[in-house]
XYZ file of N, CA and C in Angstrom:
348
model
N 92.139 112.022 120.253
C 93.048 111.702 121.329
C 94.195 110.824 120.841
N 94.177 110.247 119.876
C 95.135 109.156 119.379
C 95.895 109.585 118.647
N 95.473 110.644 118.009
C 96.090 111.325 116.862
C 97.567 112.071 117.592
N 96.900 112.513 118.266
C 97.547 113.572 119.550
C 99.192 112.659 120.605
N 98.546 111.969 120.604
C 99.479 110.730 121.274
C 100.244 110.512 120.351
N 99.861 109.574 119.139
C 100.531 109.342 117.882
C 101.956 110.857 117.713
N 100.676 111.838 117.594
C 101.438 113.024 116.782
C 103.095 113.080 118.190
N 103.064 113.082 119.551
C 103.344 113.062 120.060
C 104.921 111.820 120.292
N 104.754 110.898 120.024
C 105.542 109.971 119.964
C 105.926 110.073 119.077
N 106.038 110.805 117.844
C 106.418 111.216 116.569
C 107.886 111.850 116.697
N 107.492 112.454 117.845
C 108.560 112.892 118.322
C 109.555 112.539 118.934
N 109.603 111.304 119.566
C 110.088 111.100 120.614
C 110.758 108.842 120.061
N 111.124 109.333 118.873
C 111.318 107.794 118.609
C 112.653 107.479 119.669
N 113.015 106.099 119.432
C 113.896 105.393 120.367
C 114.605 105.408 119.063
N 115.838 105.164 120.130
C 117.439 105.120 118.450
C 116.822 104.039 117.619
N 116.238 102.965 117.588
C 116.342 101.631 117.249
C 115.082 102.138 116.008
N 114.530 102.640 116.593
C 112.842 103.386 115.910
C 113.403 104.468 114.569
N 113.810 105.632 115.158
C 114.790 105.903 113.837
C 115.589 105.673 113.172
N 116.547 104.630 113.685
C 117.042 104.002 112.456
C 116.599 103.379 111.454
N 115.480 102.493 111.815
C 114.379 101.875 111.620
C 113.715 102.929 110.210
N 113.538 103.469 110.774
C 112.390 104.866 109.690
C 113.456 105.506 108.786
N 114.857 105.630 108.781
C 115.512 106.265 107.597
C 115.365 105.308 106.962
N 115.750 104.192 107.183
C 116.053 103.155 106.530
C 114.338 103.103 105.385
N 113.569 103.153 106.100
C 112.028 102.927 105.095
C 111.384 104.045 104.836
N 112.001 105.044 104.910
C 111.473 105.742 103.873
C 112.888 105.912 102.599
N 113.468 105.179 102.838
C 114.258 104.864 101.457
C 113.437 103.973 100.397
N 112.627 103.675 100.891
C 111.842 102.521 100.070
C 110.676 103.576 98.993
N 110.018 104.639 99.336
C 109.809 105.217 98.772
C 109.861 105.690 96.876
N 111.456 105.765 97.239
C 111.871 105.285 95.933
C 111.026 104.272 95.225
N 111.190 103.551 95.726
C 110.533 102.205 94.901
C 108.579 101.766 95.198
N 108.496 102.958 95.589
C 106.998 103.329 95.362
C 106.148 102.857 97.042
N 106.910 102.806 98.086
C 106.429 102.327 99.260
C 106.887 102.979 100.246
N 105.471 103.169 101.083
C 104.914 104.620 102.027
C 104.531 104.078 103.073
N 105.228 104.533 104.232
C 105.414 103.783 105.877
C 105.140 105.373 106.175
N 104.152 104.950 107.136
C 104.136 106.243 108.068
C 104.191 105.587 109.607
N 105.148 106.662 110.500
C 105.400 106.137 111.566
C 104.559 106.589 112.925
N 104.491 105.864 114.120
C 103.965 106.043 115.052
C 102.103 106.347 114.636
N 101.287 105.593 113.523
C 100.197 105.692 113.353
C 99.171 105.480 113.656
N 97.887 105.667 114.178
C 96.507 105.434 114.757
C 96.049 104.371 114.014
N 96.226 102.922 114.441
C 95.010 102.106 113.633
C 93.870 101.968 114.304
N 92.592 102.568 114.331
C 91.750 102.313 115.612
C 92.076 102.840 116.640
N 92.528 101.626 117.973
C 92.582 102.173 119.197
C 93.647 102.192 119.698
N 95.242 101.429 119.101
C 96.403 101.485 118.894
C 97.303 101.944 117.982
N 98.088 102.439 118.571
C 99.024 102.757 117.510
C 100.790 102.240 117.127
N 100.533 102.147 115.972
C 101.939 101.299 115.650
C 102.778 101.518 115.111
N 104.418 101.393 115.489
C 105.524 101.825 115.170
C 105.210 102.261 113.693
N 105.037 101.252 112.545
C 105.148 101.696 111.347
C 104.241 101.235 110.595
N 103.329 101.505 109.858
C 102.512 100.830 109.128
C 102.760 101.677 107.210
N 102.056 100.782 106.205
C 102.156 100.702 105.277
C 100.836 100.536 104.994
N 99.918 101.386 105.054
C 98.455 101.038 104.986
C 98.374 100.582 103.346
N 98.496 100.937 102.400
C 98.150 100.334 101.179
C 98.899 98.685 101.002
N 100.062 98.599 101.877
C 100.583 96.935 101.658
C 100.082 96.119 102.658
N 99.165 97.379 103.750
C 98.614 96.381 105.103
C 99.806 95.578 105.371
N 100.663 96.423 105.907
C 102.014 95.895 107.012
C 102.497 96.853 107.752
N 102.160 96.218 108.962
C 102.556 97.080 109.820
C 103.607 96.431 110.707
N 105.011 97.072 111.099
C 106.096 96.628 111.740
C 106.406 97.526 113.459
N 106.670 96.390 113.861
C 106.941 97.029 115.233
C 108.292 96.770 115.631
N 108.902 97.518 116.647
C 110.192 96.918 117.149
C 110.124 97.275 118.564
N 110.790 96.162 118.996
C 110.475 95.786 120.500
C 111.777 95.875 121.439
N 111.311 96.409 122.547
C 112.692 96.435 123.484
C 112.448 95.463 124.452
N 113.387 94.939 125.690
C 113.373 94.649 126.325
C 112.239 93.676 127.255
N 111.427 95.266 127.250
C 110.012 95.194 127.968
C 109.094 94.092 127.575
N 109.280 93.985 126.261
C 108.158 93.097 125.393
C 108.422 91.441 125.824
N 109.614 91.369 126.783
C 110.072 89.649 126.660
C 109.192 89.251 127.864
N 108.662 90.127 128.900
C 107.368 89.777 130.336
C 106.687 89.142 129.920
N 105.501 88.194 130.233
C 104.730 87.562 130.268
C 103.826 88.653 129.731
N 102.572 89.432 130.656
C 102.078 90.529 130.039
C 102.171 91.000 129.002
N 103.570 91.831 128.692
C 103.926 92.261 127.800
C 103.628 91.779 126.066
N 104.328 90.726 126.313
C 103.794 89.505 125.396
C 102.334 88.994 124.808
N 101.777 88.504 126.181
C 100.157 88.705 125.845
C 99.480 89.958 125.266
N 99.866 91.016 125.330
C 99.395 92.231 125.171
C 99.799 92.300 123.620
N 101.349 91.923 123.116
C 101.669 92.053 121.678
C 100.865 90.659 120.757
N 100.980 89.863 121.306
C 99.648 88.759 120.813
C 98.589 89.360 120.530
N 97.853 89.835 121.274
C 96.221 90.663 121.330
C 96.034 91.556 120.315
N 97.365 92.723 120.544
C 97.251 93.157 119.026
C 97.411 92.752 117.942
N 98.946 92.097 117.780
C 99.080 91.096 116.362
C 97.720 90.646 116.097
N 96.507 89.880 117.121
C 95.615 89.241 116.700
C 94.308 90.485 115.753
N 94.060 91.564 116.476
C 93.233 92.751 116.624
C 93.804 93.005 114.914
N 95.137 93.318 114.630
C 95.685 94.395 113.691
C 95.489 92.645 112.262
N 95.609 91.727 112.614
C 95.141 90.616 111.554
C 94.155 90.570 110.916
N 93.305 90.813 112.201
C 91.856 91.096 112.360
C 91.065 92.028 111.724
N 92.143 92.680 111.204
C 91.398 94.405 110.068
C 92.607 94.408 108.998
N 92.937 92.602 108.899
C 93.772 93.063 107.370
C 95.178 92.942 107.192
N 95.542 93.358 108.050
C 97.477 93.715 108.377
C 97.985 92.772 108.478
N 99.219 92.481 107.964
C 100.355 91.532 108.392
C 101.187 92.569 109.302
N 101.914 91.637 110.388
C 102.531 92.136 111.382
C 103.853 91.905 111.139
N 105.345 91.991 111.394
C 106.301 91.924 111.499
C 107.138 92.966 112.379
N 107.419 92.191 113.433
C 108.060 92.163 114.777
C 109.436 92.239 114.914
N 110.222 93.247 115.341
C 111.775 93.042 115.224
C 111.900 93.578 117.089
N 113.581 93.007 117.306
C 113.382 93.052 118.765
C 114.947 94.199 118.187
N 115.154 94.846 119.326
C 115.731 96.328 118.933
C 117.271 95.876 118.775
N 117.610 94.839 119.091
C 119.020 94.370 119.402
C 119.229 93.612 117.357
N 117.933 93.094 117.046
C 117.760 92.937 115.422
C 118.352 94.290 114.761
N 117.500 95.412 115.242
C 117.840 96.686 114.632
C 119.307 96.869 114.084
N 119.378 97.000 115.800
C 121.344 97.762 115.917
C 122.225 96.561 115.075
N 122.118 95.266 115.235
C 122.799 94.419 114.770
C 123.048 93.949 113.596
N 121.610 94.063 112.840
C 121.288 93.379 111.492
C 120.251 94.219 110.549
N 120.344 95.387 110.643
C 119.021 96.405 110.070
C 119.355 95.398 108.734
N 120.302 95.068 108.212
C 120.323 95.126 106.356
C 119.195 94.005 106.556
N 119.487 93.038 107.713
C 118.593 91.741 107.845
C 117.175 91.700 107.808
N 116.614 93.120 108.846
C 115.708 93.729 109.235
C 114.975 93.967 107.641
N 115.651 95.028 106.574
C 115.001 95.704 105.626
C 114.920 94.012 104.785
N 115.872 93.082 104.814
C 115.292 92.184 103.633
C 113.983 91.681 103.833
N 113.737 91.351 105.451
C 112.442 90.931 105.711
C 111.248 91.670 105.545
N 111.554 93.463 105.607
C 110.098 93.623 105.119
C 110.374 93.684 103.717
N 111.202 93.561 102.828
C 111.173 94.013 101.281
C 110.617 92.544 100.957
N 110.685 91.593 101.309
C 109.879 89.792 101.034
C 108.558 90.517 101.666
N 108.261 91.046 103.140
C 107.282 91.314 102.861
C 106.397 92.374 102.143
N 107.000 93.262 101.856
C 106.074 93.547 100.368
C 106.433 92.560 98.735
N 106.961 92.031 98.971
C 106.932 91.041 97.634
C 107.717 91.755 96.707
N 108.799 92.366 97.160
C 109.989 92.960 96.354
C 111.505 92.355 96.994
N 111.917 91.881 95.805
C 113.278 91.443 96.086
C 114.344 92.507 96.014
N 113.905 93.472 95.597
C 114.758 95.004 95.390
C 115.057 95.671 96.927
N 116.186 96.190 96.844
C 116.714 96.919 98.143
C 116.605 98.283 97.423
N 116.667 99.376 98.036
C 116.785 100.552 98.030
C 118.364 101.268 97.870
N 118.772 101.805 97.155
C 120.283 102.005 96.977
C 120.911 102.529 97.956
């Protein structure tokens, strides 16, 4: 069922989400593999990097509610909880500052290298 959902939203990224994903699978190059919209368990998350255990999300609007919030806590805590580092971008980061966006996950994989 998750797979299905996953496979599903695969389809259906937000502008902020694909920009997001050209941008990292440029990294490739340099030997690092993001797969998007993926099943960890019982959630699934914008982007993960299962061999660097990082998984990145980007957030709209919605995520600034009270709820909302608690709910991205719970997972951050859950997805810690089996290993993963999390890193969180809010979609207005995206459009504004992607170069900003990619330095932070390239520190977090422990590469100071950008992708050409």
């Amino acid at each position: 069922m998750a797979n299905a959902f996953a496979r599903s939203l695969r389809k259906s990224l937000t502008q902020q989400e694909a920009k997001l994903w050209v941008k990292l699978r440029e990294l490739k190059s340099l030997g690092f593999h993001f797969r998007r919209q993926a099943p960890i368990r019982h959630i699934i998350v914008d982007f993960v990097s299962f061999r660097d255990l990082l998984v990145i999300e980007v957030d709209g609007g919605q995520h600034n509610f009270d709820e909302a919030a608690r709910k991205d806590e719970a997972r951050d805590a859950f997805l810690r909880g089996e290993g993963f580092r999390v890193l969180r971008f809010w979609n207005h980061e995206v459009d504004r500052n992607l170069n900003g966006v990619m330095e932070a996950v390239a520190t977090a994989l422990g590469t100071p290298t950008r992708p050409a």
